[in-house]
Amino acid sequence: MISVVIATMNRAAALRRFSLASLLRQTEPNFEVIVWDASADDDTAGVCESLIREFEKIGSQLRYFKAPRKGSASQRNDGFTAAEGDIVFYIDDDCELSADAISSLCACFRSFPWLNGAGLPMLNKTPSSGNSSLIALATRLFGMKNHLLRRTINRYGGLSLPIKDLPGPAEWLSGGSMAFRK
């Protein structure tokens, strides 16, 4: 089983719209979701509470935890302690997974028994314009909060051709899409 850990803070809308919505569309139901929340309000708790039954319907589990400390690294480490899966997959709240992301990771770890970590390709996107490095740059330069910006995590990366190969060994893993054997 895979434990998907999402560290979040004050981003309930992104969590609902992107990461949790895409996890509900997975073709592989053998996973749990752990939301580790450092928000000052209860919005994220409300989002999780409203979706618990939806995850149960697909044979998965959604669990919510209030983070005792802030910071994505601390939250990921703390979320690890609650993970019950053999594999821990970290994603961000604004990541949207392809429907085969979980099944692809399962197959990857089965195919490479010596592999300790794996990741799936991640692309920055906006719903209306596809890849948008200009918006990402403006967001960083001017401190704009672009709520339309999301990151997609795909089994096969950003190519338009369907690639049938499994993900495999990588030189480094991105914080928004990294999985490890527990």
mmCIF file of C-alpha atoms in Angstrom:
data_model
loop_
_atom_site.group_PDB
_atom_site.id
_atom_site.type_symbol
_atom_site.label_atom_id
_atom_site.label_comp_id
_atom_site.label_asym_id
_atom_site.label_seq_id
_atom_site.Cartn_x
_atom_site.Cartn_y
_atom_site.Cartn_z
ATOM 1 C CA MET A 1 0.000 0.000 0.000
ATOM 2 C CA ILE A 2 1.080 3.577 -0.703
ATOM 3 C CA SER A 3 0.659 6.371 1.839
ATOM 4 C CA VAL A 4 0.234 9.740 0.123
ATOM 5 C CA VAL A 5 1.348 12.536 2.465
ATOM 6 C CA ILE A 6 0.271 16.102 1.692
ATOM 7 C CA ALA A 7 1.776 18.902 3.783
ATOM 8 C CA THR A 8 -0.406 21.994 3.499
ATOM 9 C CA MET A 9 -0.981 25.400 5.047
ATOM 10 C CA ASN A 10 -3.836 27.805 4.258
ATOM 11 C CA ARG A 11 -4.542 26.246 0.838
ATOM 12 C CA ALA A 12 -7.820 24.389 1.299
ATOM 13 C CA ALA A 13 -9.082 25.403 -2.162
ATOM 14 C CA ALA A 14 -5.998 24.008 -3.953
ATOM 15 C CA LEU A 15 -6.166 20.839 -1.877
ATOM 16 C CA ARG A 16 -9.814 20.249 -2.824
ATOM 17 C CA ARG A 17 -9.475 21.285 -6.484
ATOM 18 C CA PHE A 18 -6.199 19.613 -7.410
ATOM 19 C CA SER A 19 -4.561 17.008 -5.182
ATOM 20 C CA LEU A 20 -7.565 15.408 -3.475
ATOM 21 C CA ALA A 21 -9.745 15.552 -6.594
ATOM 22 C CA SER A 22 -7.057 13.800 -8.642
ATOM 23 C CA LEU A 23 -6.489 11.180 -5.954
ATOM 24 C CA LEU A 24 -10.178 10.305 -6.123
ATOM 25 C CA ARG A 25 -9.689 9.475 -9.842
ATOM 26 C CA GLN A 26 -6.849 6.965 -9.341
ATOM 27 C CA THR A 27 -7.091 3.600 -11.077
ATOM 28 C CA GLU A 28 -5.311 1.900 -8.134
ATOM 29 C CA PRO A 29 -7.389 2.042 -4.918
ATOM 30 C CA ASN A 30 -4.769 0.573 -2.569
ATOM 31 C CA PHE A 31 -3.597 3.825 -0.967
ATOM 32 C CA GLU A 32 -4.239 6.106 1.959
ATOM 33 C CA VAL A 33 -4.060 9.907 2.040
ATOM 34 C CA ILE A 34 -2.631 11.774 5.005
ATOM 35 C CA VAL A 35 -3.211 15.520 5.077
ATOM 36 C CA TRP A 36 -0.823 17.241 7.494
ATOM 37 C CA ASP A 37 -2.228 20.739 7.996
ATOM 38 C CA ALA A 38 -0.486 23.775 9.531
ATOM 39 C CA SER A 39 -3.313 26.223 8.680
ATOM 40 C CA ALA A 40 -4.477 28.823 11.162
ATOM 41 C CA ASP A 41 -8.143 28.167 10.289
ATOM 42 C CA ASP A 42 -10.311 25.051 9.990
ATOM 43 C CA ASP A 43 -10.946 25.251 6.229
ATOM 44 C CA THR A 44 -8.647 22.342 5.370
ATOM 45 C CA ALA A 45 -10.176 20.187 8.089
ATOM 46 C CA GLY A 46 -13.591 20.923 6.574
ATOM 47 C CA VAL A 47 -12.438 19.946 3.083
ATOM 48 C CA CYS A 48 -11.051 16.664 4.390
ATOM 49 C CA GLU A 49 -14.148 15.911 6.441
ATOM 50 C CA SER A 50 -16.351 16.479 3.390
ATOM 51 C CA LEU A 51 -14.320 13.996 1.288
ATOM 52 C CA ILE A 52 -13.723 11.123 3.731
ATOM 53 C CA ARG A 53 -16.721 9.138 2.446
ATOM 54 C CA GLU A 54 -15.705 9.712 -1.190
ATOM 55 C CA PHE A 55 -12.347 8.074 -0.472
ATOM 56 C CA GLU A 56 -14.048 5.203 1.350
ATOM 57 C CA LYS A 57 -16.235 4.623 -1.734
ATOM 58 C CA ILE A 58 -13.153 3.981 -3.884
ATOM 59 C CA GLY A 59 -11.550 1.727 -1.245
ATOM 60 C CA SER A 60 -9.058 4.261 0.065
ATOM 61 C CA GLN A 61 -8.713 6.190 3.287
ATOM 62 C CA LEU A 62 -8.319 9.942 3.926
ATOM 63 C CA ARG A 63 -6.923 10.982 7.304
ATOM 64 C CA TYR A 64 -6.490 14.546 8.570
ATOM 65 C CA PHE A 65 -3.936 15.725 11.137
ATOM 66 C CA LYS A 66 -3.363 19.183 12.609
ATOM 67 C CA ALA A 67 0.370 19.872 12.333
ATOM 68 C CA PRO A 68 2.144 20.612 15.618
ATOM 69 C CA ARG A 69 4.806 22.570 13.717
ATOM 70 C CA LYS A 70 5.055 24.512 10.457
ATOM 71 C CA GLY A 71 7.291 24.015 7.450
ATOM 72 C CA SER A 72 6.927 21.530 4.627
ATOM 73 C CA ALA A 73 9.992 19.489 5.648
ATOM 74 C CA SER A 74 8.825 19.209 9.263
ATOM 75 C CA GLN A 75 5.289 18.418 8.179
ATOM 76 C CA ARG A 76 6.489 15.717 5.773
ATOM 77 C CA ASN A 77 8.632 14.140 8.488
ATOM 78 C CA ASP A 78 5.731 14.240 10.963
ATOM 79 C CA GLY A 79 3.323 12.862 8.342
ATOM 80 C CA PHE A 80 5.707 9.953 7.792
ATOM 81 C CA THR A 81 5.060 8.800 11.363
ATOM 82 C CA ALA A 82 1.334 8.367 10.605
ATOM 83 C CA ALA A 83 1.898 6.534 7.307
ATOM 84 C CA GLU A 84 0.818 2.893 7.305
ATOM 85 C CA GLY A 85 1.921 2.059 3.758
ATOM 86 C CA ASP A 86 5.095 0.340 2.619
ATOM 87 C CA ILE A 87 5.735 3.291 0.307
ATOM 88 C CA VAL A 88 5.371 6.948 1.278
ATOM 89 C CA PHE A 89 4.567 9.315 -1.603
ATOM 90 C CA TYR A 90 4.862 13.042 -0.919
ATOM 91 C CA ILE A 91 2.906 15.493 -3.057
ATOM 92 C CA ASP A 92 2.007 19.147 -2.650
ATOM 93 C CA ASP A 93 -1.527 20.486 -2.259
ATOM 94 C CA ASP A 94 -1.445 22.091 -5.737
ATOM 95 C CA CYS A 95 -0.392 18.894 -7.530
ATOM 96 C CA GLU A 96 -2.825 17.120 -9.825
ATOM 97 C CA LEU A 97 -1.946 13.489 -10.470
ATOM 98 C CA SER A 98 -2.659 11.587 -13.653
ATOM 99 C CA ALA A 99 -5.157 8.770 -13.042
ATOM 100 C CA ASP A 100 -2.398 6.153 -13.293
ATOM 101 C CA ALA A 101 0.118 7.833 -10.953
ATOM 102 C CA ILE A 102 -0.416 5.534 -7.954
ATOM 103 C CA SER A 103 -0.579 2.344 -10.038
ATOM 104 C CA SER A 104 2.554 3.432 -11.876
ATOM 105 C CA LEU A 105 4.478 3.936 -8.629
ATOM 106 C CA CYS A 106 3.311 0.549 -7.339
ATOM 107 C CA ALA A 107 4.524 -1.107 -10.549
ATOM 108 C CA CYS A 108 7.815 0.789 -10.386
ATOM 109 C CA PHE A 109 8.625 -0.382 -6.863
ATOM 110 C CA ARG A 110 7.598 -3.961 -7.760
ATOM 111 C CA SER A 111 9.777 -3.915 -10.892
ATOM 112 C CA PHE A 112 12.836 -2.504 -9.094
ATOM 113 C CA PRO A 113 12.984 -4.252 -5.686
ATOM 114 C CA TRP A 114 16.337 -2.620 -4.895
ATOM 115 C CA LEU A 115 14.948 0.887 -5.491
ATOM 116 C CA ASN A 116 14.528 3.021 -2.349
ATOM 117 C CA GLY A 117 13.054 6.142 -3.966
ATOM 118 C CA ALA A 118 11.186 7.134 -7.119
ATOM 119 C CA GLY A 119 9.449 10.170 -8.524
ATOM 120 C CA LEU A 120 7.033 11.067 -11.272
ATOM 121 C CA PRO A 121 7.577 14.003 -13.672
ATOM 122 C CA MET A 122 5.968 17.278 -12.641
ATOM 123 C CA LEU A 123 4.952 20.188 -14.909
ATOM 124 C CA ASN A 124 3.850 23.710 -13.934
ATOM 125 C CA LYS A 125 0.553 24.579 -15.632
ATOM 126 C CA THR A 126 -2.386 26.929 -15.591
ATOM 127 C CA PRO A 127 -5.856 25.624 -16.490
ATOM 128 C CA SER A 128 -6.240 28.004 -19.424
ATOM 129 C CA SER A 129 -2.829 28.210 -21.041
ATOM 130 C CA GLY A 130 -0.871 25.020 -20.411
ATOM 131 C CA ASN A 131 2.734 25.565 -19.333
ATOM 132 C CA SER A 132 3.221 29.088 -18.139
ATOM 133 C CA SER A 133 6.708 30.012 -17.038
ATOM 134 C CA LEU A 134 5.847 33.711 -17.498
ATOM 135 C CA ILE A 135 3.101 33.508 -14.876
ATOM 136 C CA ALA A 136 5.409 31.592 -12.543
ATOM 137 C CA LEU A 137 8.108 34.263 -12.980
ATOM 138 C CA ALA A 138 5.640 37.102 -12.342
ATOM 139 C CA THR A 139 4.383 35.282 -9.271
ATOM 140 C CA ARG A 140 7.904 35.114 -7.855
ATOM 141 C CA LEU A 141 8.999 38.625 -8.887
ATOM 142 C CA PHE A 142 5.935 40.516 -7.741
ATOM 143 C CA GLY A 143 4.751 38.265 -4.934
ATOM 144 C CA MET A 144 1.494 37.585 -6.764
ATOM 145 C CA LYS A 145 -0.595 34.712 -5.495
ATOM 146 C CA ASN A 146 -1.724 32.868 -8.587
ATOM 147 C CA HIS A 147 -4.418 30.453 -7.476
ATOM 148 C CA LEU A 148 -4.791 29.133 -11.028
ATOM 149 C CA LEU A 149 -1.251 27.806 -11.071
ATOM 150 C CA ARG A 150 -1.088 24.061 -10.528
ATOM 151 C CA ARG A 151 1.416 21.325 -11.052
ATOM 152 C CA THR A 152 0.546 18.128 -12.835
ATOM 153 C CA ILE A 153 2.212 14.853 -11.956
ATOM 154 C CA ASN A 154 2.135 12.316 -14.755
ATOM 155 C CA ARG A 155 3.315 8.777 -15.090
ATOM 156 C CA TYR A 156 4.854 9.612 -18.454
ATOM 157 C CA GLY A 157 5.986 13.233 -18.124
ATOM 158 C CA GLY A 158 5.112 16.103 -20.388
ATOM 159 C CA LEU A 159 5.341 14.477 -23.783
ATOM 160 C CA SER A 160 2.211 14.310 -25.873
ATOM 161 C CA LEU A 161 3.018 10.788 -27.014
ATOM 162 C CA PRO A 162 1.824 8.074 -24.641
ATOM 163 C CA ILE A 163 4.899 6.482 -23.116
ATOM 164 C CA LYS A 164 4.301 2.957 -21.856
ATOM 165 C CA ASP A 165 7.505 2.570 -19.833
ATOM 166 C CA LEU A 166 7.364 2.645 -16.066
ATOM 167 C CA PRO A 167 9.071 5.395 -14.137
ATOM 168 C CA GLY A 168 12.466 4.290 -12.955
ATOM 169 C CA PRO A 169 15.592 5.326 -11.121
ATOM 170 C CA ALA A 170 16.279 9.059 -10.924
ATOM 171 C CA GLU A 171 19.269 11.194 -9.976
ATOM 172 C CA TRP A 172 17.196 13.391 -7.626
ATOM 173 C CA LEU A 173 13.592 13.677 -6.456
ATOM 174 C CA SER A 174 11.348 16.749 -6.345
ATOM 175 C CA GLY A 175 9.658 17.617 -3.043
ATOM 176 C CA GLY A 176 6.289 17.832 -4.784
ATOM 177 C CA SER A 177 6.497 14.303 -6.222
ATOM 178 C CA MET A 178 8.765 11.895 -4.387
ATOM 179 C CA ALA A 179 8.152 8.401 -3.079
ATOM 180 C CA PHE A 180 10.248 6.248 -0.754
ATOM 181 C CA ARG A 181 10.120 2.766 0.646
ATOM 182 C CA LYS A 182 9.272 2.996 4.313
#
